[in-house]
XYZ file of C-alpha atoms in Angstrom:
426
model
C 0.000 0.000 0.000
C 1.287 3.456 -0.803
C 2.387 5.521 2.142
C 0.060 8.313 3.140
C 1.297 11.813 2.416
C 3.328 13.288 5.260
C 1.746 16.726 4.804
C -1.885 17.603 4.283
C -2.460 18.310 0.588
C -4.256 21.476 -0.455
C -6.427 22.471 -3.375
C -5.798 25.342 -5.808
C -7.124 27.832 -3.239
C -4.848 26.554 -0.476
C -7.594 24.757 1.448
C -6.696 21.428 3.106
C -7.951 18.407 1.167
C -9.343 15.399 3.029
C -11.605 12.559 1.923
C -14.838 11.847 3.727
C -18.438 12.953 4.000
C -18.009 14.727 7.327
C -14.849 16.474 6.160
C -16.526 17.774 2.992
C -20.145 18.191 4.069
C -20.611 21.844 2.910
C -19.552 21.071 -0.678
C -21.361 17.742 -0.615
C -24.584 19.424 0.530
C -24.259 22.071 -2.159
C -23.922 19.354 -4.807
C -26.995 17.582 -3.413
C -29.002 20.782 -3.923
C -27.587 21.162 -7.442
C -28.827 17.655 -8.241
C -32.297 18.558 -6.984
C -32.344 21.114 -9.807
C -30.993 18.527 -12.277
C -33.768 16.082 -11.408
C -36.422 18.776 -11.369
C -35.660 19.760 -14.963
C -36.189 16.242 -16.335
C -39.200 15.765 -14.059
C -41.047 18.373 -16.147
C -41.710 15.727 -18.791
C -42.851 12.759 -16.760
C -46.586 13.462 -16.722
C -47.438 15.880 -19.519
C -45.231 15.326 -22.573
C -46.645 11.931 -23.698
C -50.120 13.488 -23.439
C -48.979 16.604 -25.343
C -47.938 14.322 -28.198
C -51.272 12.502 -28.258
C -53.673 15.358 -27.424
C -51.982 18.563 -28.615
C -50.118 17.346 -31.691
C -52.558 14.468 -32.421
C -49.883 11.794 -32.925
C -51.574 8.458 -33.624
C -48.537 6.164 -33.377
C -47.236 5.246 -29.932
C -43.732 4.993 -31.386
C -44.018 8.589 -32.619
C -45.175 9.725 -29.176
C -42.246 7.940 -27.528
C -39.728 9.469 -29.985
C -38.912 12.244 -27.505
C -37.754 9.623 -24.988
C -35.616 7.934 -27.647
C -33.988 11.289 -28.494
C -33.412 12.032 -24.804
C -32.043 8.583 -23.968
C -29.619 8.324 -26.883
C -28.294 11.850 -26.375
C -27.869 11.391 -22.647
C -26.187 8.010 -23.108
C -23.604 9.346 -25.571
C -23.033 12.427 -23.402
C -22.423 10.219 -20.349
C -19.777 8.324 -22.290
C -18.163 11.513 -23.546
C -18.296 13.083 -20.080
C -15.942 10.442 -18.682
C -13.397 11.132 -21.405
C -13.858 14.897 -21.135
C -12.797 14.801 -17.469
C -9.272 14.127 -18.722
C -9.283 17.508 -20.495
C -11.668 19.655 -18.466
C -12.416 20.077 -14.789
C -15.645 18.672 -13.439
C -16.951 22.139 -12.553
C -16.430 23.349 -16.124
C -18.463 20.436 -17.489
C -21.186 20.979 -14.878
C -21.463 24.638 -15.884
C -21.601 23.750 -19.585
C -24.433 21.334 -18.904
C -26.547 24.032 -17.293
C -25.943 26.491 -20.105
C -27.099 23.889 -22.638
C -30.275 23.327 -20.611
C -31.414 26.966 -20.612
C -33.729 26.695 -23.694
C -35.434 23.464 -22.596
C -38.383 24.714 -20.505
C -39.194 27.422 -23.052
C -39.194 24.938 -25.940
C -41.453 22.524 -24.035
C -43.850 25.337 -23.160
C -44.242 26.888 -26.618
C -43.016 24.364 -29.205
C -45.010 24.915 -32.429
C -44.536 21.317 -33.587
C -43.572 17.903 -32.230
C -40.143 18.235 -33.860
C -39.372 21.074 -31.457
C -40.212 18.806 -28.509
C -37.824 16.171 -29.857
C -35.109 18.826 -30.355
C -35.644 20.079 -26.801
C -35.031 16.532 -25.588
C -31.709 16.419 -27.412
C -30.701 19.497 -25.399
C -32.148 17.932 -22.244
C -30.107 14.778 -22.853
C -26.926 16.851 -23.169
C -27.834 18.776 -20.029
C -28.588 15.670 -17.980
C -25.568 13.745 -19.238
C -23.166 16.484 -18.163
C -24.814 17.743 -14.985
C -25.857 14.418 -13.450
C -22.549 12.759 -14.378
C -20.540 15.528 -12.777
C -22.571 15.733 -9.568
C -22.186 11.998 -8.933
C -18.487 12.006 -9.866
C -17.797 14.982 -7.618
C -19.592 13.416 -4.651
C -17.648 10.178 -5.067
C -14.442 12.243 -5.295
C -15.246 14.021 -2.021
C -16.135 11.046 0.183
C -13.525 8.503 -0.916
C -14.014 4.721 -1.161
C -15.459 3.919 2.261
C -18.742 5.830 1.878
C -19.389 5.826 -1.847
C -22.603 3.810 -1.491
C -24.052 6.464 0.808
C -22.703 9.231 -1.444
C -24.371 7.847 -4.549
C -27.537 7.130 -2.583
C -27.821 10.736 -1.425
C -27.022 12.038 -4.910
C -29.625 9.893 -6.642
C -32.134 10.450 -3.825
C -31.951 14.203 -4.336
C -32.301 13.944 -8.100
C -35.110 11.409 -8.308
C -37.126 12.833 -5.445
C -37.082 16.080 -7.411
C -38.174 14.166 -10.535
C -41.138 12.738 -8.648
C -42.220 15.943 -6.920
C -42.021 17.821 -10.226
C -44.020 15.113 -12.025
C -46.662 15.331 -9.323
C -46.711 19.144 -9.460
C -46.977 19.287 -13.252
C -49.917 16.873 -13.142
C -51.848 19.145 -10.804
C -50.881 22.296 -12.725
C -52.012 20.664 -15.963
C -55.387 19.900 -14.376
C -55.893 23.589 -13.549
C -54.085 25.370 -16.388
C -53.810 22.858 -19.240
C -50.912 20.808 -20.567
C -48.940 23.921 -21.609
C -47.285 26.365 -20.885
C -47.645 26.741 -17.095
C -46.423 23.248 -16.018
C -43.233 23.501 -18.106
C -42.241 27.000 -17.002
C -41.346 25.885 -13.482
C -38.251 24.490 -15.222
C -36.949 28.061 -15.505
C -36.521 28.072 -11.726
C -34.509 24.839 -11.823
C -32.196 26.085 -14.581
C -31.562 29.450 -12.911
C -30.941 27.947 -9.475
C -28.759 25.117 -10.789
C -26.548 27.463 -12.777
C -26.211 29.938 -9.919
C -25.255 27.242 -7.395
C -22.790 25.655 -9.806
C -20.846 28.908 -9.933
C -19.985 28.571 -6.217
C -19.184 24.828 -6.260
C -15.472 24.027 -5.875
C -13.805 21.548 -8.214
C -12.712 18.157 -6.845
C -9.517 17.517 -8.821
C -7.412 17.672 -5.648
C -9.585 15.008 -3.993
C -9.080 12.658 -6.953
C -5.316 13.198 -6.707
C -5.380 12.424 -2.972
C -7.354 9.203 -3.475
C -4.927 8.119 -6.185
C -2.019 8.696 -3.796
C -3.718 6.686 -1.029
C -5.141 3.884 -3.183
C -4.465 0.398 -1.839
C -3.186 -0.985 -5.146
C -1.072 1.095 -7.532
C -2.200 1.222 -11.143
C -0.315 -1.455 -13.138
C 2.126 0.164 -15.531
C 0.680 -1.726 -18.503
C -3.008 -0.988 -17.750
C -4.664 1.173 -20.382
C -6.811 3.871 -18.771
C -8.174 5.260 -22.049
C -11.825 5.352 -23.010
C -11.626 2.560 -25.604
C -9.991 0.080 -23.225
C -12.230 1.072 -20.327
C -15.347 0.780 -22.486
C -14.428 -2.809 -23.396
C -13.497 -3.641 -19.797
C -16.751 -2.236 -18.389
C -19.047 -3.517 -21.124
C -17.775 -7.075 -21.451
C -14.346 -8.203 -20.212
C -14.935 -7.718 -16.474
C -17.825 -9.951 -15.351
C -18.932 -7.721 -12.480
C -18.796 -4.531 -14.536
C -20.689 -6.329 -17.326
C -23.334 -7.512 -14.865
C -23.823 -4.023 -13.476
C -23.982 -2.464 -16.950
C -26.706 -4.797 -18.228
C -28.730 -4.320 -15.041
C -28.450 -0.559 -15.416
C -29.654 -0.758 -19.014
C -32.723 -2.816 -18.082
C -33.457 -0.624 -15.073
C -33.693 2.477 -17.265
C -35.496 0.514 -19.963
C -38.200 0.159 -17.323
C -38.141 3.868 -16.597
C -38.281 4.780 -20.283
C -41.127 2.346 -20.862
C -43.219 3.567 -17.922
C -42.455 7.187 -18.838
C -44.227 6.712 -22.153
C -46.680 3.884 -21.445
C -48.160 4.607 -18.017
C -49.761 8.003 -18.825
C -51.413 6.480 -21.897
C -52.332 3.182 -20.206
C -53.997 4.730 -17.176
C -55.785 7.526 -19.047
C -57.174 4.817 -21.361
C -58.604 3.192 -18.228
C -60.331 6.360 -17.054
C -57.838 8.169 -14.811
C -57.447 11.948 -15.011
C -54.292 14.049 -15.136
C -54.064 14.484 -11.362
C -54.242 10.704 -10.780
C -51.687 10.029 -13.513
C -49.467 12.708 -11.967
C -49.758 10.926 -8.615
C -48.682 7.609 -10.158
C -45.867 9.180 -12.157
C -44.728 11.147 -9.111
C -44.912 8.303 -6.599
C -42.526 6.078 -8.561
C -39.516 8.456 -8.590
C -40.293 9.856 -5.121
C -40.015 6.381 -3.575
C -37.048 5.670 -5.841
C -35.421 8.887 -4.650
C -36.104 8.777 -0.921
C -35.436 5.042 -0.705
C -31.886 5.505 -1.914
C -30.885 7.263 1.308
C -31.410 3.930 3.093
C -30.303 1.605 0.298
C -27.100 3.531 -0.383
C -26.195 3.108 3.285
C -27.219 -0.572 3.222
C -25.011 -1.168 0.175
C -22.015 -0.155 2.290
C -23.149 -2.456 5.110
C -24.421 -5.677 3.521
C -22.833 -5.517 0.084
C -23.904 -4.638 -3.425
C -25.147 -7.918 -4.924
C -28.115 -8.691 -2.604
C -29.662 -5.284 -3.216
C -29.103 -5.383 -6.981
C -30.630 -8.825 -7.506
C -33.552 -8.274 -5.138
C -34.264 -4.848 -6.585
C -34.530 -6.145 -10.149
C -36.949 -8.884 -9.094
C -39.095 -6.397 -7.130
C -39.305 -4.212 -10.246
C -40.444 -7.210 -12.297
C -43.189 -7.806 -9.729
C -44.246 -4.170 -10.082
C -45.090 -4.663 -13.752
C -47.105 -7.775 -12.911
C -49.116 -5.789 -10.355
C -49.950 -3.139 -12.973
C -51.736 -5.725 -15.113
C -53.218 -7.948 -12.417
C -54.967 -4.991 -10.767
C -55.841 -3.057 -13.920
C -59.602 -3.382 -13.360
C -58.983 -0.919 -10.507
C -56.610 1.427 -12.350
C -55.722 3.802 -9.511
C -54.856 0.890 -7.217
C -52.927 -0.769 -10.067
C -50.944 2.402 -10.710
C -50.129 3.029 -7.054
C -49.164 -0.614 -6.367
C -47.009 -0.793 -9.488
C -45.370 2.576 -8.827
C -44.600 1.540 -5.249
C -42.913 -1.723 -6.259
C -41.042 -0.075 -9.138
C -39.902 2.787 -6.915
C -38.671 0.575 -4.083
C -37.003 -1.885 -6.465
C -35.230 0.879 -8.318
C -34.120 2.431 -5.021
C -32.376 -0.848 -4.168
C -30.624 -0.978 -7.508
C -29.740 2.548 -8.561
C -27.065 3.762 -6.111
C -25.802 0.221 -5.582
C -24.926 -0.261 -9.247
C -22.920 2.975 -9.291
C -21.128 1.920 -6.109
C -20.399 -1.513 -7.610
C -18.899 0.073 -10.731
C -16.752 2.285 -8.496
C -15.631 -0.720 -6.429
C -14.366 -2.578 -9.492
C -12.598 0.357 -11.148
C -9.309 2.065 -10.320
C -9.508 5.823 -9.608
C -7.311 6.406 -12.679
C -10.047 5.092 -15.003
C -13.112 5.308 -12.765
C -14.595 8.351 -14.547
C -14.456 6.459 -17.862
C -15.940 3.347 -16.222
C -18.791 5.363 -14.749
C -19.283 7.076 -18.109
C -19.465 3.688 -19.844
C -21.907 2.325 -17.280
C -24.070 5.431 -17.566
C -23.925 5.095 -21.367
C -25.433 1.612 -21.197
C -27.817 2.552 -18.386
C -29.271 5.555 -20.214
C -29.353 3.745 -23.525
C -32.096 1.876 -21.678
C -34.346 4.935 -21.992
C -34.148 4.749 -25.788
C -34.411 0.949 -25.884
C -37.407 1.026 -23.539
C -39.206 3.673 -25.596
C -38.397 1.876 -28.860
C -39.551 -1.525 -27.566
C -42.635 0.054 -26.037
C -43.526 1.882 -29.241
C -43.124 -1.164 -31.477
C -44.962 -3.531 -29.133
C -47.710 -1.037 -28.327
C -48.402 -0.355 -32.008
C -48.363 -4.067 -32.860
C -49.803 -5.784 -29.771
C -51.095 -3.082 -27.424
C -49.883 -1.384 -24.247
C -50.391 -4.484 -22.084
C -47.840 -6.411 -24.153
C -45.155 -3.847 -23.382
C -45.757 -4.280 -19.653
C -45.471 -8.088 -19.934
C -42.220 -7.757 -21.914
C -40.752 -5.404 -19.313
C -41.547 -7.828 -16.485
C -39.833 -10.713 -18.284
C -36.734 -8.708 -19.256
C -36.322 -7.368 -15.722
C -36.520 -10.813 -14.134
C -33.911 -12.179 -16.573
C -31.648 -9.192 -15.862
C -31.823 -9.889 -12.130
C -30.760 -13.498 -12.700
C -27.843 -12.371 -14.881
C -26.752 -9.932 -12.174
C -26.807 -12.778 -9.647
C -24.554 -14.832 -11.921
C -22.051 -12.177 -12.972
C -21.640 -9.608 -10.176
C -19.216 -10.375 -7.363
C -18.680 -8.527 -4.115
C -15.546 -6.432 -3.922
C -14.104 -4.667 -0.907
C -13.957 -0.911 -1.671
C -10.444 0.424 -2.076
C -8.964 -2.805 -3.449
C -8.605 -4.181 -6.983
């Protein structure tokens, strides 16, 4: 093991640099609030946009309605991958700031888009925004706390973001009931963009914390190990069994989110629910997902990653089954399904990020996280594409059955491939 530095390292402003949540709580808290704004911006779309496509722009194909999710998912996935590589050339704070600047037009485009193509274009910008801002907030929190508490760090990060997604989805549903689908519900996004950008300007970069963790890491980086994006992409996607297992689980997890994002508003309105009830269902899922991660992130540090990942995927599969079994009582079906999906995702989401971090060296961790997030957020596009094709051909119920089966299989693959790994070792 490398010897610890004999003097306390400092950052570019001369402040002492230490790893740990307690040691860095002011910056950590600030980044949590920034991620509330990140989640709030994407939460604008959860309830209203699928209905805008069907009711405002009179799209008759489910695949056409879900095209905005495909655009968002693909753009965010590629941006996640690029973000890992960009950290070698730019500081995390610079990338976080760029993400917010790209997101400025989004709420205005959603509120006043004259055609569906503008909504799709806005989701390209939203994907760029989310890929940069969410990637950097999670990377910076992991940088601050070090290896011992990264499960809790990712849990708090994702809890902040997805609770904001859920609360915003719930709020937009109620606003749409009173004021219509546009423009009032979408304009609350202006608050998120302004606050996120303002807070980002006072966040300090974490480059010095990465350097300290590298110096203290239990196992030095082998001299022949390639830390570049191409090698890390292959290592994370296929060569390393645990990284492969986490990546496929992440993809299926967000496939579920992308599918429910598009399908649930249409499914439950078809069965007689109004906008407020759909907003409740669409809000409950990410709220439970968000708040649950505070506990599950902590549990991942205590009991290990694999039990939570496998159990969480199987609970999500059960959530889809509940949606169909109880569909004669649509509000109950929506609430029961949203509850199971939210709790299952809470088990999985921070734990997968922590598992990726466990199995990657700090020298190539940003690229590994970028690769994982690429596959995970490709799930949005895959889920919307599968949902659109199946819904057009076989109906909305078929998409829910397919999601249940895929999620169960993914959980079994995670059980086979993912191994436990003590944080801080290779």
